[in-house]
Coordinates of C-alpha atoms in Angstrom, one line a residue:
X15 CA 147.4 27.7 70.1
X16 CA 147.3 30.5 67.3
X17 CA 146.5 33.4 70.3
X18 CA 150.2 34.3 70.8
X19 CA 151.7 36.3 68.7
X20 CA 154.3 33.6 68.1
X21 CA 152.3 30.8 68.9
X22 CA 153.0 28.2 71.7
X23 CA 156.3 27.0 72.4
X24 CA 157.2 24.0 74.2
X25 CA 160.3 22.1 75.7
X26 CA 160.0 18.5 75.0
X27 CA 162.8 16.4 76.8
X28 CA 163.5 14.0 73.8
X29 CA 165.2 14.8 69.9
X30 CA 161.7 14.7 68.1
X31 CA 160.4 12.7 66.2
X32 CA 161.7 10.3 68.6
X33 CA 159.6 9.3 72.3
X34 CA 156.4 11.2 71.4
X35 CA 154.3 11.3 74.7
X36 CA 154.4 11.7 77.9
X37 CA 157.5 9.6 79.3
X38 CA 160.5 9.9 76.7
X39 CA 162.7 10.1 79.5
X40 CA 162.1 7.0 80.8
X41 CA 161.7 4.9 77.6
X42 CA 165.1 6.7 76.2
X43 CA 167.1 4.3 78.8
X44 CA 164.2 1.5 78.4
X45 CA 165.5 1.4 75.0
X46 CA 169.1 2.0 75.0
X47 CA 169.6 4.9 73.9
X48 CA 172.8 6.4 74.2
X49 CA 171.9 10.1 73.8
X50 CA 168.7 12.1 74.3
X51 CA 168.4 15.5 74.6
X52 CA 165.5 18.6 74.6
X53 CA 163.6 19.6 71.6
X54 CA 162.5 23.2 71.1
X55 CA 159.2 23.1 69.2
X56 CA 155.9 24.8 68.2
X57 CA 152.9 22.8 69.7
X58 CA 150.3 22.2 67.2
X59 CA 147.1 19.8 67.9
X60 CA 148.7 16.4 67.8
X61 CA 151.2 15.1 70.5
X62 CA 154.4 16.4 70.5
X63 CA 153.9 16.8 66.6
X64 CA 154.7 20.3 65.8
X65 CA 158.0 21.6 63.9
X66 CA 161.1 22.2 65.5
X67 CA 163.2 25.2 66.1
X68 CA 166.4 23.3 67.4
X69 CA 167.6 20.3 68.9
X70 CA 170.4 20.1 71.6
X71 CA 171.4 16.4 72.3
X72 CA 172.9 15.2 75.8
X73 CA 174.8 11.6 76.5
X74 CA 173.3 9.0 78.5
X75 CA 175.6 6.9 80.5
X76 CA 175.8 3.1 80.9
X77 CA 174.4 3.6 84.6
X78 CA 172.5 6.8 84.2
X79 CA 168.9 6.7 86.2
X80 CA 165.5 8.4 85.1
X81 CA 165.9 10.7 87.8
X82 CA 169.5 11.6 87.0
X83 CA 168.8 12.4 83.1
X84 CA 165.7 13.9 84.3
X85 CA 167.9 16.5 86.0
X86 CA 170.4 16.8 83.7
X87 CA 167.2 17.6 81.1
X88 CA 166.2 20.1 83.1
X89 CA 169.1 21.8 83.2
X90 CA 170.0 22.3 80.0
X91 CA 166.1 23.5 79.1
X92 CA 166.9 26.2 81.3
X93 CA 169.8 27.2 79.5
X94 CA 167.4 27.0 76.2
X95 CA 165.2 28.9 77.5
X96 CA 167.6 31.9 77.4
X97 CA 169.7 31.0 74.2
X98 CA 166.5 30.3 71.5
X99 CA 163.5 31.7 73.1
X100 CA 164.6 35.7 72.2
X101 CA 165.8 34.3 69.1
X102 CA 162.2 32.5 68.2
X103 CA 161.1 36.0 69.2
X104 CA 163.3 38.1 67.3
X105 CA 162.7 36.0 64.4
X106 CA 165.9 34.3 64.2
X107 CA 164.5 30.8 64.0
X108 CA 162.7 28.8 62.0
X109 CA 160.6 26.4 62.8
X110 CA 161.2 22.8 60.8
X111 CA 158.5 20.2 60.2
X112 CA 159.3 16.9 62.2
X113 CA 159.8 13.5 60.1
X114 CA 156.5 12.0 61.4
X115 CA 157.8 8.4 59.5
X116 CA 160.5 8.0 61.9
X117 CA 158.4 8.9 65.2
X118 CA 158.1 6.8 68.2
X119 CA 156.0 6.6 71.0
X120 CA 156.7 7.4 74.9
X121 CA 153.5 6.2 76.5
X122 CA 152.6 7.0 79.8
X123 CA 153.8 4.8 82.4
X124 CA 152.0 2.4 84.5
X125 CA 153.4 0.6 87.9
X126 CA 153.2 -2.8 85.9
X127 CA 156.0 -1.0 83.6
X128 CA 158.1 -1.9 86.5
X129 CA 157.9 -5.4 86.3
X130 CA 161.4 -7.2 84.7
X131 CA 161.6 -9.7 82.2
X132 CA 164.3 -11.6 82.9
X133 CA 164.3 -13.9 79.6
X134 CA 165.3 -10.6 78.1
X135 CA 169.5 -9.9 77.6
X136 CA 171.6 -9.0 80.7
X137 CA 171.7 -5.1 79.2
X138 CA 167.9 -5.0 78.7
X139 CA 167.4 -5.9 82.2
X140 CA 169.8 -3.2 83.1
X141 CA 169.0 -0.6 81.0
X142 CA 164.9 -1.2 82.5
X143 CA 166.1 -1.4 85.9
X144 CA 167.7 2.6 84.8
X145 CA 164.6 3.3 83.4
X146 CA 162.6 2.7 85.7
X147 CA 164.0 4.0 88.3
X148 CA 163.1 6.1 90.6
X149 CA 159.1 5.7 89.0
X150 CA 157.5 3.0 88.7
X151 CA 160.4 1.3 89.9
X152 CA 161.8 -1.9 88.9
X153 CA 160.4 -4.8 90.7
X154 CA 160.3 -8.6 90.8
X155 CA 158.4 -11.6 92.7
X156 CA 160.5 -14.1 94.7
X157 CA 159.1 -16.3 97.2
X158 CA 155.4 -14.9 96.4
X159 CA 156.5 -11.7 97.1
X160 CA 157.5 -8.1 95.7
X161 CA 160.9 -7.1 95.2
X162 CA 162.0 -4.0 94.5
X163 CA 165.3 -3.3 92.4
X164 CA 167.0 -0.5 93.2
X165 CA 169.9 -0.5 91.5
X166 CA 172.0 -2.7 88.7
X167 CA 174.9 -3.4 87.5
X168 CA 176.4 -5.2 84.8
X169 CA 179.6 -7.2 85.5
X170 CA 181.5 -10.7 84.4
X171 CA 180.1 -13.6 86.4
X172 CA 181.8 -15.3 88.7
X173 CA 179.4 -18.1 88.8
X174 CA 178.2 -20.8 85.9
X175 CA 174.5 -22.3 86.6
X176 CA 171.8 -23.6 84.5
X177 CA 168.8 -22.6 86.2
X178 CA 165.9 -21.0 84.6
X179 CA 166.3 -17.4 84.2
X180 CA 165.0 -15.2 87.1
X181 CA 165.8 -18.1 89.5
X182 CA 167.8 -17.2 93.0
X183 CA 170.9 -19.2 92.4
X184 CA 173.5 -17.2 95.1
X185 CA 173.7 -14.8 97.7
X186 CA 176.1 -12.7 99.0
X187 CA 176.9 -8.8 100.3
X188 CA 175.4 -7.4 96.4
X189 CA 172.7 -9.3 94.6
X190 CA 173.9 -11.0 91.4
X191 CA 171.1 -11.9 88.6
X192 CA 173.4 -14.5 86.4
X193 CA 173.0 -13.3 82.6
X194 CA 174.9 -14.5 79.7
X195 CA 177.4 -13.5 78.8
X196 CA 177.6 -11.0 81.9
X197 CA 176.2 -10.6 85.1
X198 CA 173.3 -8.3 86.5
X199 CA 174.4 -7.0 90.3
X200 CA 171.7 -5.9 92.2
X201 CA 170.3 -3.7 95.3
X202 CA 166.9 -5.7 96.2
X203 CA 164.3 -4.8 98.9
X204 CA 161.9 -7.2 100.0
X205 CA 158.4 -5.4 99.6
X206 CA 155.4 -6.3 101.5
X207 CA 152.3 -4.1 101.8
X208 CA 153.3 -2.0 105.2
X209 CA 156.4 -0.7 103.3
X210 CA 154.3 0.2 100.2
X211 CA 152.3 2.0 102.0
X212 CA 155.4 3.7 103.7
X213 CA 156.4 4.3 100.3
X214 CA 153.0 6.2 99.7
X215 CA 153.5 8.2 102.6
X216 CA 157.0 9.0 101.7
X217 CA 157.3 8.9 97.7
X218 CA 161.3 9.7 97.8
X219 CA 163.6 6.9 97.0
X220 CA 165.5 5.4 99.5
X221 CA 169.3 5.7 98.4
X222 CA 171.5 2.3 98.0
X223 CA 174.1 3.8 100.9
X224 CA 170.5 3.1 103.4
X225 CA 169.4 0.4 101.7
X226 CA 168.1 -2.0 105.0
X227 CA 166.5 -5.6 105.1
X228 CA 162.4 -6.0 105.3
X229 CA 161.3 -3.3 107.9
X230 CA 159.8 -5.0 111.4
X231 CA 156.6 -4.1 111.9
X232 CA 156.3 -2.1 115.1
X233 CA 154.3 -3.5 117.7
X234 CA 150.9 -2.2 118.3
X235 CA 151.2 -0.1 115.1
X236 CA 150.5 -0.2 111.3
X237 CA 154.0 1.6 110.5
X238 CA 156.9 -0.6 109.5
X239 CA 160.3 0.6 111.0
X240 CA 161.6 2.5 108.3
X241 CA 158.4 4.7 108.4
X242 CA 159.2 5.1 112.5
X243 CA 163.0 6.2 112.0
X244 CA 164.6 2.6 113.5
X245 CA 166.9 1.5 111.7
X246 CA 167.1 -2.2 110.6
X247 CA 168.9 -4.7 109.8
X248 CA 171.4 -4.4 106.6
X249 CA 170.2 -6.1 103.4
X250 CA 170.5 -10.1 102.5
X251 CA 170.7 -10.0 99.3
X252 CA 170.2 -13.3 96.2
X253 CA 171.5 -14.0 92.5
X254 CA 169.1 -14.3 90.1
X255 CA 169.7 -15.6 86.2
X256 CA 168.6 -13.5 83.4
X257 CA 168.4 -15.4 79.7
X258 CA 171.1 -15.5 77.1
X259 CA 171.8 -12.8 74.3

């Protein structure tokens, strides 16, 4: 770390002390944060620990993704890169020790991240489903099997019911999860093992405009259809109710 003449410098796509670790993208939206931005520090030999030279902050919108902030991030580090890296070198900056009481953590994700709690408040569902998307991906059970969520929205509900959260209570041409006091809408995609392995093969995200019902499984072959290029049927899609708060 000492062998450069100005030591190393790093890019870290949160404002520090904040989402330490290795997925402060992700947990940013997770969280509900309404800003995030990139950090440019000097690494030391804890994680993400080192001072800070500046701090350039970004919004996040209500429906921003992972993968949308994530580019956004990237953008504006590139732009960093030019403003404060010859300044760092020309002596300009000065580094500033982070306030380690006020850090928090970005842990590494794992695919059980994914999972959603629907006991938890109609914009804590959304803000996971964001999150989460487009890795590990925001998914559910229903009828014993995977669903994956690829998109939410929150809106007014048009519906009353008093199932238990997380229980189909409505279909229609968008999924509807029934919070209170709003509604979740959204995109679901029945998941059976053929199409995760299809996913495997081809790790891309399927956009909500081609969003298609449960692949067929070709005949005489392990591929479902969407791995084969047919194209099937259009989405059915259900309501499921989220908790209160």
């Amino acid at each position: 770390l000492e062998a450069p003449v100005h030591g190393c410098i790093n890019l870290h796509a949160s404002l520090l002390p904040k989402y330490r670790g290795a997925a402060p993208i992700t947990w940013a939206i997770v969280r509900g944060e309404s800003e995030t931005g990139i950090s440019v520090m000097k690494m030391d030999e804890g994680m993400d620990t080192g001072p800070v030279y500046t701090m350039t902050s970004i919004p996040i919108g209500p429906e921003t993704t992972a993968d949308e902030l994530g580019v956004a991030l990237g953008v504006l580090a590139a732009d960093l890169v030019k403003r404060d890296l010859p300044r760092i070198v020309r002596g300009e900056l000065t580094a500033t020790p982070q306030d380690h009481a006020a850090m928090t953590l970005a842990p590494i994700l794992e695919k059980e991240n994914g999972r959603v709690d629907f006991k938890a408040p109609v914009r804590a569902v959304h803000d996971h489903v964001r999150g989460m998307t487009p890795w590990p991906g925001a998914f559910t059970t229903a009828a014993g099997k995977t669903l994956k969520i690829l998109e939410s929205r929150v809106v007014d509900s048009p519906y009353t019911s008093t199932a238990a959260p997380g229980t189909v209570v409505a279909g229609s041409s968008i999924t509807k999860v029934e919070p209170s006091p709003g509604w979740l809408c959204t995109l679901m995609r029945p998941c059976i093992s053929s199409i995760r392995r299809s996913e495997m093969a081809r790790p891309r995200p399927v956009p909500s405009t081609l969003l298609r019902s449960a692949p067929r499984r070709l005949k005489g072959s392990n591929r479902c259809s969407c791995c084969a290029g047919v194209r099937p049927r259009p989405v059915s899609v259900t309501a499921m109710r989220t908790d209160s708060g």
